[in-house]
């Protein structure tokens, strides 16, 4: 009898051990919450006192906030290309947004020809062989034609629209006919407009996806179109915003809806018992634009230019048991890093993937590697180019001499050091030029006037704006 009891105890311990190993061996779910055109400062966890974002603030307190997170571009489409491929999008010919009607007549590709080149893999292509179910929710903006559709780019499911911006309310028949890429689509070719405010509808679909795939490892790319124009908010959300007026109030109400949608998704994740086994990331596609009264404080610049306010974005990462709560990471990271980070978290080996420019962030943020993730980061649109190397940042323009800033000492980029450090300018200029020699020619370009206007905004947006 004693031997039997001993055997039972040993067997029980073995089963408990196996159970623990099974839990630890479970593949991590991955949720990427992506805002659109939000201001750097326009969240509570970023310091805003007028934009209530309780759910995202809570997420920030439960994870790590990154102080120097960068997109690969200062506009929507190219930024998304870099994010989803882990490669500088200029390597395969994407520098500009693909917006029908805005393109130069001399562009190589127009209309339905514009999209993420078919020979380039997405993160979903890498996660699918690892057993992951994947979905795009919301804005796609990487090609309107069927061949560029998310279901043809590695993703299993899609609920969203193919274009770059649309109303938050159901489209009229005329609007749908005028801009078919803005129609809400479920799967492939099943078009149906949402029955509620779009930000909330996207959250509901995300919850449905998690419910259906709670037994599978999954990747959700929740690509909200909030808070991109048009500025449209519900009366209920507007009523909750105090002390603001005009567009600033509308923007705050839209941000409140975005925060609520993120909260809906995170509450569902917890209710399903998946929170402890899920990597959650929140960020934004580029700096806040000048036309919607966003605040990129304390940064200069805005969407469409390469000052910090155009390319530095809010960023949160949470992974229970791996990433410490209420921590900050102060070295520069890039959206390029998402693909290798996600692949390795999923049990793959990103080092075997050819051509990636990003790195797996986990060794860096868990202090297994105390070096900076990147020696250099680059940006480019047409004749404008930027290289950041340590604290130094060089900006090259078509209409003026290059500028040089020490970002650690001059975050507003108002103290040009180019004349004091001409050797550094020459060195970094050459580094930028050598990087550009590796790139593909742009597949398409906007009309010239849009680039002229983007350069003008560099001068107009030099002074950071806290609030309005």
XYZ file of C-alpha atoms in Angstrom, residues 25 27 66 72 204 208 211 246 292 314 323 333 367 416 457:
15
model
C 5.326 25.298 -24.448
C 2.606 29.161 -28.670
C 9.058 52.606 -25.511
C 9.596 53.296 -41.366
C -16.514 43.281 -32.245
C -15.441 37.080 -32.664
C -13.708 33.323 -29.721
C -13.884 72.129 -32.648
C -6.576 67.479 -37.762
C 3.691 55.812 -29.065
C 8.205 41.794 -20.021
C 13.475 50.597 -32.084
C 18.327 42.787 -20.870
C 21.278 72.583 -36.210
C 5.480 71.682 -43.519
